[in-house]
Each structure stands twice: as C-alpha cells, then as structure tokens.
Short mmCIF file of C-alpha atoms in Angstrom, two decimals:
data_model
loop_
_atom_site.label_atom_id
_atom_site.label_comp_id
_atom_site.label_asym_id
_atom_site.label_seq_id
_atom_site.Cartn_x
_atom_site.Cartn_y
_atom_site.Cartn_z
CA UNK K 60 15.63 18.35 11.46
CA UNK K 61 17.11 14.86 11.82
CA UNK K 62 15.33 12.16 13.76
CA UNK K 63 18.08 9.67 14.61
CA UNK K 64 15.86 7.82 17.06
CA UNK K 65 13.81 5.89 14.53
CA UNK K 66 13.35 2.26 15.55
CA UNK K 67 12.63 -1.03 13.85
CA UNK K 68 9.48 -3.05 14.57
CA UNK K 69 9.41 -6.85 14.84
CA UNK K 70 6.14 -8.72 15.00
CA UNK K 71 6.28 -12.43 15.90
CA UNK K 72 3.34 -14.85 15.52
CA UNK K 73 0.81 -12.11 16.20
CA UNK K 74 -2.83 -13.18 16.54
CA UNK K 75 -5.96 -11.26 17.49
CA UNK K 76 -9.07 -13.33 18.10
CA UNK K 77 -12.54 -11.96 18.80
CA UNK K 78 -15.32 -13.99 20.42
CA UNK K 79 -18.59 -13.58 18.52
CA UNK K 80 -22.23 -14.81 18.70
CA UNK K 81 -22.46 -14.79 22.48
CA UNK K 82 -19.23 -16.70 22.92
CA UNK K 83 -20.13 -19.57 20.59
CA UNK K 84 -17.53 -18.91 17.91
CA UNK K 85 -14.25 -17.11 17.23
CA UNK K 86 -13.11 -14.74 14.53
CA UNK K 87 -9.39 -14.33 13.85
CA UNK K 88 -8.92 -10.72 12.69
CA UNK K 89 -5.14 -11.30 12.58
CA UNK K 90 -3.90 -14.86 12.21
CA UNK K 91 -0.33 -15.66 13.27
CA UNK K 92 1.57 -13.03 11.29
CA UNK K 93 5.29 -12.23 11.52
CA UNK K 94 6.77 -9.03 10.05
CA UNK K 95 10.15 -7.32 10.34
CA UNK K 96 10.32 -3.58 9.64
CA UNK K 97 13.71 -1.86 9.55
CA UNK K 98 14.44 1.47 11.24
CA UNK K 99 13.75 4.37 8.86
CA UNK K 100 11.66 2.23 6.49
CA UNK K 101 8.25 3.25 5.11
CA UNK K 102 6.03 0.17 5.12
CA UNK K 103 2.37 0.01 4.12
CA UNK K 104 -0.19 -2.53 5.29
CA UNK K 105 -2.49 -2.92 2.29
CA UNK K 106 -5.60 -4.98 1.79
CA UNK K 107 -9.40 -4.93 1.48
CA UNK K 108 -11.72 -3.98 4.35
CA UNK K 109 -11.64 -6.56 7.12
CA UNK K 110 -8.24 -8.02 6.18
CA UNK K 111 -6.69 -7.24 9.59
CA UNK K 112 -4.46 -4.29 8.65
CA UNK K 113 -6.00 -1.74 11.05
CA UNK K 114 -6.14 -4.30 13.88
CA UNK K 115 -2.41 -4.95 13.34
CA UNK K 116 -1.66 -1.22 13.48
CA UNK K 117 -3.77 -0.79 16.62
CA UNK K 118 -1.90 -3.65 18.32
CA UNK K 119 1.44 -1.93 17.54
CA UNK K 120 0.01 1.32 18.99
CA UNK K 121 -1.34 -0.45 22.09
CA UNK K 122 -5.04 0.23 21.44
CA UNK K 123 -5.70 -3.49 20.94
CA UNK K 124 -4.25 -6.33 23.02
CA UNK K 125 -2.84 -9.32 21.08
CA UNK K 126 -4.40 -12.70 21.84
CA UNK K 127 -1.04 -14.32 21.07
CA UNK K 128 2.38 -13.27 19.81
CA UNK K 129 4.93 -10.58 20.55
CA UNK K 130 5.65 -7.01 19.38
CA UNK K 131 9.15 -5.57 19.65
CA UNK K 132 10.04 -1.91 19.12
CA UNK K 133 13.75 -1.15 18.82
CA UNK K 134 14.44 -4.63 20.23
CA UNK K 135 12.27 -4.11 23.35
CA UNK K 136 9.09 -6.11 23.89
CA UNK K 137 6.16 -3.68 24.22
CA UNK K 138 3.15 -6.03 24.61
CA UNK K 139 2.46 -4.93 28.19
CA UNK K 140 3.03 -1.19 27.72
CA UNK K 141 0.11 1.24 27.57
CA UNK K 142 -0.12 3.40 24.40
CA UNK K 143 1.42 6.45 26.11
CA UNK K 144 4.46 4.41 27.24
CA UNK K 145 5.21 3.13 23.72
CA UNK K 146 7.62 5.10 21.55
CA UNK K 147 4.99 5.55 18.82
CA UNK K 148 2.70 8.33 17.58
CA UNK K 149 -0.46 7.89 15.53
CA UNK K 150 -1.87 10.06 12.74
CA UNK K 151 -5.61 9.35 12.57
CA UNK K 152 -8.08 9.39 9.69
CA UNK K 153 -10.22 11.94 11.56
CA UNK K 154 -7.21 14.20 12.40
CA UNK K 155 -8.44 14.25 16.07
CA UNK K 156 -7.43 17.90 16.56
CA UNK K 157 -8.59 19.92 19.58
CA UNK K 158 -11.13 22.42 18.17
CA UNK K 159 -10.64 24.91 21.06
CA UNK K 160 -6.85 25.14 20.59
CA UNK K 161 -5.06 27.04 17.83
CA UNK K 162 -2.56 25.30 15.55
CA UNK K 163 0.47 26.17 17.68
CA UNK K 164 -1.19 24.85 20.86
CA UNK K 165 -2.48 21.71 19.11
CA UNK K 166 1.07 20.87 18.05
CA UNK K 167 2.60 21.83 21.44
CA UNK K 168 0.04 19.84 23.47
CA UNK K 169 2.07 16.63 23.89
CA UNK K 170 5.28 18.51 24.73
CA UNK K 171 3.47 20.51 27.44
CA UNK K 172 2.25 17.28 29.01
CA UNK K 173 5.90 16.15 29.06
CA UNK K 174 6.67 19.42 30.94
CA UNK K 175 9.26 20.53 28.39
CA UNK K 176 10.81 23.92 29.08
CA UNK K 177 9.33 26.86 27.17
CA UNK K 178 12.33 27.72 24.98
CA UNK K 179 12.93 24.16 23.79
CA UNK K 180 9.19 23.64 23.21
CA UNK K 181 8.94 26.83 21.17
CA UNK K 182 11.90 25.86 18.98
CA UNK K 183 10.58 22.34 18.35
CA UNK K 184 7.07 23.54 17.48
CA UNK K 185 8.38 26.25 15.13
CA UNK K 186 10.73 23.76 13.40
CA UNK K 187 7.88 21.32 12.84
CA UNK K 188 5.50 24.04 11.60
CA UNK K 189 8.13 24.99 9.02
CA UNK K 190 8.74 21.35 8.07
CA UNK K 191 5.06 20.72 7.28
CA UNK K 192 4.60 24.08 5.52
CA UNK K 193 2.18 25.79 7.93
CA UNK K 194 4.16 29.01 8.52
CA UNK K 195 1.91 31.97 9.34
CA UNK K 196 -1.03 29.78 10.40
CA UNK K 197 -0.01 29.26 14.04
CA UNK K 198 -2.88 31.35 15.45
CA UNK K 199 -5.62 29.80 13.32
CA UNK K 200 -8.06 27.22 14.67
CA UNK K 201 -8.79 23.83 13.06
CA UNK K 202 -12.15 24.99 11.65
CA UNK K 203 -10.32 27.77 9.75
CA UNK K 204 -8.16 25.23 7.87
CA UNK K 205 -8.75 23.07 4.81
CA UNK K 206 -8.70 19.27 5.11
CA UNK K 207 -5.14 19.11 3.78
CA UNK K 208 -3.96 21.74 6.28
CA UNK K 209 -5.67 19.92 9.16
CA UNK K 210 -3.90 16.73 8.08
CA UNK K 211 -0.56 18.59 8.23
CA UNK K 212 -1.32 19.74 11.78
CA UNK K 213 -2.08 16.13 12.78
CA UNK K 214 1.21 15.05 11.17
CA UNK K 215 3.14 17.87 12.90
CA UNK K 216 1.60 17.00 16.28
CA UNK K 217 2.78 13.39 15.92
CA UNK K 218 6.26 14.31 14.58
CA UNK K 219 7.01 16.90 17.27
CA UNK K 220 7.04 14.11 19.87
CA UNK K 221 9.98 12.56 17.96
CA UNK K 222 8.61 9.02 18.23
CA UNK K 223 10.63 5.96 17.27
CA UNK K 224 7.79 4.90 14.94
CA UNK K 225 5.07 6.93 13.24
CA UNK K 226 1.76 5.13 12.63
CA UNK K 227 -0.78 6.23 10.00
CA UNK K 228 -4.38 4.97 10.01
CA UNK K 229 -5.80 5.77 6.53
CA UNK K 230 -4.89 9.45 7.04
CA UNK K 231 -5.91 10.69 3.58
CA UNK K 232 -9.28 9.01 3.10
CA UNK K 233 -11.24 12.17 4.01
CA UNK K 234 -9.53 14.26 1.31
CA UNK K 235 -10.56 14.70 -2.33
CA UNK K 236 -8.62 12.81 -5.02
CA UNK K 237 -6.23 15.59 -6.12
CA UNK K 238 -5.37 16.59 -2.56
CA UNK K 239 -4.73 12.95 -1.64
CA UNK K 240 -2.11 12.66 -4.38
CA UNK K 241 -0.48 15.91 -3.25
CA UNK K 242 -0.52 14.98 0.45
CA UNK K 243 0.95 11.51 -0.06
CA UNK K 244 3.89 13.14 -1.87
CA UNK K 245 4.27 15.55 1.07
CA UNK K 246 4.10 12.75 3.67
CA UNK K 247 6.78 10.75 1.85
CA UNK K 248 8.99 13.84 1.50
CA UNK K 249 8.73 14.65 5.22
CA UNK K 250 9.28 11.00 6.26
CA UNK K 251 12.47 10.81 4.18
CA UNK K 252 13.69 14.15 5.52
CA UNK K 253 13.37 13.16 9.19
CA UNK K 254 14.29 9.50 8.57
CA UNK K 255 11.48 8.17 10.75
CA UNK K 256 10.11 4.62 10.62
CA UNK K 257 6.56 4.77 9.23
CA UNK K 258 3.82 2.13 9.20
CA UNK K 259 0.89 3.18 7.05
CA UNK K 260 -2.52 1.54 6.65
CA UNK K 261 -4.57 1.95 3.47
CA UNK K 262 -6.84 0.05 1.08
CA UNK K 263 -5.76 2.38 -1.77
CA UNK K 264 -3.23 0.56 -3.92
CA UNK K 265 -1.87 3.66 -5.70
CA UNK K 266 -1.26 5.26 -2.30
CA UNK K 267 0.68 2.17 -1.19
CA UNK K 268 2.68 2.03 -4.43
CA UNK K 269 3.71 5.70 -4.32
CA UNK K 270 4.61 5.87 -0.61
CA UNK K 271 6.24 2.60 0.32
CA UNK K 272 9.69 1.08 0.50
CA UNK K 273 7.83 -2.20 1.01
CA UNK K 274 4.18 -3.24 0.94
CA UNK K 275 2.64 -5.91 3.17
CA UNK K 276 -0.45 -7.33 1.47
CA UNK K 277 -2.99 -8.75 3.91
CA UNK K 278 -6.04 -10.87 3.26
CA UNK K 279 -8.37 -12.50 5.82
CA UNK K 280 -5.95 -11.93 8.68
CA UNK K 281 -2.85 -13.37 7.02
CA UNK K 282 0.10 -11.87 5.13
CA UNK K 283 -0.11 -12.86 1.44
CA UNK K 284 3.14 -11.20 0.35
CA UNK K 285 5.77 -8.70 1.49
CA UNK K 286 7.80 -6.92 -1.17
CA UNK K 287 8.75 -3.68 -2.89
CA UNK K 288 6.05 -2.09 -5.07
CA UNK K 289 7.82 -3.50 -8.17
CA UNK K 290 8.05 -7.03 -6.74
CA UNK K 291 4.38 -7.03 -5.75
CA UNK K 292 3.29 -5.73 -9.17
CA UNK K 293 5.51 -7.81 -11.45
CA UNK K 294 5.94 -11.00 -9.40
CA UNK K 295 2.80 -11.45 -7.29
CA UNK K 296 3.00 -14.52 -5.03
CA UNK K 297 -0.69 -15.42 -5.32
CA UNK K 298 -3.71 -14.78 -7.51
CA UNK K 299 -5.16 -12.58 -4.76
CA UNK K 300 -2.10 -10.28 -4.81
CA UNK K 301 -2.06 -10.12 -8.63
CA UNK K 302 -5.75 -9.23 -8.65
CA UNK K 303 -5.55 -6.72 -5.79
CA UNK K 304 -2.63 -4.65 -7.12
CA UNK K 305 -3.52 -3.08 -10.45
CA UNK K 306 -5.49 -5.00 -13.06
CA UNK K 307 -4.43 -8.53 -13.95
CA UNK K 308 -5.37 -10.97 -16.69
CA UNK K 309 -5.16 -14.68 -15.92
CA UNK K 310 -4.63 -17.28 -18.63
CA UNK K 311 -4.94 -20.98 -17.70
CA UNK K 312 -2.14 -23.25 -18.86
CA UNK K 313 -0.46 -26.59 -18.24
CA UNK K 314 3.24 -27.09 -17.53
CA UNK K 315 4.75 -29.50 -20.10
CA UNK K 316 8.38 -29.28 -18.95
CA UNK K 317 10.70 -27.25 -16.68
CA UNK K 318 14.42 -26.79 -17.27
CA UNK K 319 17.01 -24.08 -16.41
CA UNK K 320 14.45 -21.60 -14.97
CA UNK K 321 12.31 -21.95 -18.10
CA UNK K 322 8.95 -23.68 -18.44
CA UNK K 323 7.15 -24.88 -21.55
CA UNK K 324 3.49 -24.07 -20.92
CA UNK K 325 0.65 -25.20 -23.13
CA UNK K 326 -2.28 -22.79 -23.55
CA UNK K 327 -4.87 -24.29 -25.90
CA UNK K 328 -2.88 -25.35 -28.97
CA UNK K 329 -0.03 -22.91 -28.31
CA UNK K 330 3.19 -23.81 -26.50
CA UNK K 331 4.96 -20.94 -24.71
CA UNK K 332 8.55 -20.98 -23.46
CA UNK K 333 8.52 -18.70 -20.40
CA UNK K 334 10.80 -17.81 -17.46
CA UNK K 335 9.84 -19.77 -14.34
CA UNK K 336 11.33 -20.00 -10.83
CA UNK K 337 8.33 -21.38 -8.94
CA UNK K 338 7.62 -24.67 -7.19
CA UNK K 339 5.17 -26.28 -9.63
CA UNK K 340 6.08 -29.53 -11.39
CA UNK K 341 5.65 -30.94 -14.89
CA UNK K 342 2.01 -31.82 -15.48
CA UNK K 343 0.69 -29.20 -13.05
CA UNK K 344 -1.83 -26.61 -14.16
CA UNK K 345 -0.85 -22.95 -13.71
CA UNK K 346 -2.00 -19.43 -14.33
CA UNK K 347 -0.15 -16.90 -16.45
CA UNK K 348 -0.45 -13.35 -15.05
CA UNK K 349 -0.45 -10.72 -17.78
CA UNK K 350 -0.89 -7.01 -17.09
CA UNK K 351 -3.15 -5.05 -19.52
CA UNK K 352 -0.32 -2.72 -20.61
CA UNK K 353 1.89 -5.72 -21.54
CA UNK K 354 -0.43 -6.98 -24.30
CA UNK K 355 0.36 -6.07 -27.91
CA UNK K 356 -2.44 -6.16 -30.49
CA UNK K 357 -1.59 -6.76 -34.15
CA UNK K 358 -2.62 -8.50 -37.35
CA UNK K 359 -0.47 -11.48 -36.35
CA UNK K 360 0.57 -12.90 -32.99
CA UNK K 361 0.34 -15.81 -30.53
CA UNK K 362 -3.41 -15.93 -29.90
CA UNK K 363 -6.37 -15.07 -32.06
CA UNK K 364 -9.13 -13.02 -30.47
CA UNK K 365 -12.03 -10.72 -31.06
CA UNK K 366 -12.52 -7.17 -29.74
CA UNK K 367 -15.67 -7.11 -27.61
CA UNK K 368 -15.20 -3.56 -26.25
CA UNK K 369 -13.06 -0.62 -27.37
CA UNK K 370 -13.08 2.57 -25.27
CA UNK K 371 -11.01 5.74 -25.64
CA UNK K 372 -9.59 6.70 -22.20
CA UNK K 373 -7.33 9.60 -23.22
CA UNK K 374 -3.90 8.23 -22.32
CA UNK K 375 -4.82 4.78 -23.64
CA UNK K 376 -7.36 2.82 -25.65
CA UNK K 377 -9.06 0.31 -23.35
CA UNK K 378 -9.84 -3.00 -25.06
CA UNK K 379 -11.65 -6.11 -23.90
CA UNK K 380 -10.59 -9.08 -26.02
CA UNK K 381 -12.32 -12.46 -26.18
CA UNK K 382 -9.88 -15.36 -26.70
CA UNK K 383 -10.98 -18.96 -27.07
CA UNK K 384 -10.97 -19.68 -23.30
CA UNK K 385 -10.51 -16.31 -21.61
CA UNK K 386 -11.34 -12.62 -21.73
CA UNK K 387 -8.43 -10.16 -21.49
CA UNK K 388 -8.21 -6.47 -20.67
CA UNK K 389 -5.68 -4.52 -22.73
CA UNK K 390 -4.48 -0.92 -22.37
CA UNK K 391 -2.84 0.40 -25.54
CA UNK K 392 -1.09 3.64 -24.59
CA UNK K 393 -0.80 6.78 -26.73
CA UNK K 394 -3.67 5.77 -29.06
CA UNK K 395 -3.35 8.94 -31.14
CA UNK K 396 -0.48 7.38 -33.11
CA UNK K 397 -1.86 3.81 -33.15
CA UNK K 398 -4.42 1.92 -35.17
CA UNK K 399 -7.70 1.85 -33.22
CA UNK K 400 -9.54 -1.47 -33.34
CA UNK K 401 -13.33 -1.47 -33.18
CA UNK K 402 -15.79 -3.93 -31.66
CA UNK K 403 -16.17 -7.28 -33.47
CA UNK K 404 -12.79 -6.94 -35.22
CA UNK K 405 -10.59 -10.05 -35.30
CA UNK K 406 -7.11 -9.42 -33.86
CA UNK K 407 -4.04 -11.29 -32.69
CA UNK K 408 -2.32 -10.67 -29.38
CA UNK K 409 1.24 -11.23 -28.26
CA UNK K 410 3.45 -10.24 -25.31
CA UNK K 411 7.11 -10.18 -24.36
CA UNK K 412 8.14 -13.20 -22.25
CA UNK K 413 9.60 -10.90 -19.55
CA UNK K 414 6.17 -9.31 -19.07
CA UNK K 415 4.50 -12.49 -17.84
CA UNK K 416 4.55 -14.11 -14.42
CA UNK K 417 3.42 -17.64 -13.60
CA UNK K 418 1.58 -18.59 -10.40
#
C-alpha cells in the first residue's frame, strides 16, 4: 500500500495567545514559531508539559485557531479550513474508538461518511487491517482488545482516509513501558511503508529519538532547536536542549583563544584544546557539555575527583564524581570486565575531545 499523496507542512510565524485572569493578562502558548516539514518526513514535537507542542499540533489539525501566523499544507494555506476540510487525520491519546461498533466498522466509519462504494471500501479496510496486523479481529469490539490493539485500530482508522499528513497526540502514553517500545517500532515501520508525513507529539525523549527523522524541541512556546536525533544529542544548541535530551554534565570554563575551529578553554588550572564552531569570543565564559557515557575513569587523567556514589545498574556502573567545582554523572558500561570504584575513592577523569560540545 503506497500513499503517494503525503504533503509537506509549512508553519510561518505561528502564535497562539490566551487571555487569562479575566482579560487582564496574556499567555503565549506558542510564540512566533516557524517550521518546515518535508513530505514523507517523520517529525516529533518534543518538550516538557506546557511547552506549546500540543497547541501547535491542534492548530495544524484545526482544533485551535492561531492568533497570528500561517499554516500551509502541500503549499495551500489552511488557516480558515475546518478540521474535516483539512487533509489531515489525528491519532489521539485516548484512541477515541466507537464502543458500539466492531473493529471493521470503526475503521470504515470515515469512508462511509465519504459515501465510498462498497467494494472499494471493503478493499481499503481489509488492506489497512492487514497493514496494522489485526487480521481475524474484524468482528471484535474495542472492549475486547488490549490497549496496543486499540491503538492499532485508531491508527488504521486514520490511515484508511489516506490523509496528506498524519498527526499523533501522545498516542502511546496509556500503554505500559514494554508495549510502548513495541508500538513505537510498529508505528515507524507502518509510516515508512506508506510514506506518509507524520507529526508526533510526546514528552518522552526515547520515543522521539527512536521514531523521528527530525526532532523539534520546544520550551515555553518557542522552538529551541530542530535537528536529527544525533544532532540534538551530540550538538545541543542550548543548555535546555542538552539537559532535556538524555543526561548531560556541564563544566564551566573560560575561552582563552579561538583559531581554526579550535578553542583553548580554561577549566580551573587545566587548559583544554577543543573543537569549536560557535559564536562566542575570546574572554567569554562557556559551558562544556559532557555526556555520562563519554567520561573515562582511571588512575590518571585531566581532572582529579572523588567518587561520591557508585551504583551497579546491570549494563553499566553509575558513578557520581565530585570535582573541584562541579559534580559529574558517569556511566561506565559493561562493568563486569572493569575495575569498580567505591565511594570516597580518589580518581581521575578524562574524555575524548570529539565527545564534548561547547555552548
């Protein structure tokens, strides 16, 4: 089943303002954001609660009206179209299935409203049921299905309409942890197979990392960074992004000199020669972002520290290390073949220059 109709989405200077406290003040849920999403791309809006991601999705769907700005779908402006006139379909967190209809009729519902002829409808519904792996369950009702199966029905019901863009509003948050991991793999597999444009909202970073071609990180109504999962993880644009995706250590330093995409950065008494392509100048203070898995612990190294916590986590030994001016988290993988350091032991830490990022 090929879906050649997938469309790009362009958002220009989009703002959504709410009037609060009896009209005395305003709250900008979304603050002048611009985003370009290519046809066939899987893009995730990621951020903490209240960052504006769901409001953005609801504006694309037509459930919220923008205060300012424009939304284009496949090059056409859709601001003034009602949700049913937009070439989009939404998969909700609550599944929103009709309890009195069986699975077949739930999936066929939208096509019947479009007055599609019986033969074509039957073929489309059967194709979609096969695609989402629900063969043999057509006559069951929603209350006879597991959460994961209900989520597949919701996905099938959206896909069968062959929308230009598929919208997901935290669709897996009602499922248990193992099923979530399984279902996100399934969603990505189906999206790639049909080639549909997908915009997905979540606050779960591992979900965003595993699903997305690109991630849009939002915070307080603005876009902090847009990039591939690797770009966001290894080269975060801001401290917020570094802190929100994975675990990050921050070491304060001062820039002594910059030359040929390299910066000499002083941290305490140590001078580090590190790759740098940013906009800071000599004399500026900076932060070095260092991921826990990038730290090496040894009997010699760049910085002297003391182990203040050492916890066995199975796949890795989790250390908290006190340096002179900062506390670092370190994950030392495959501890079975490594030396395990205990609390109060003096250690040295080092890292490869390619594993650090400066903001």
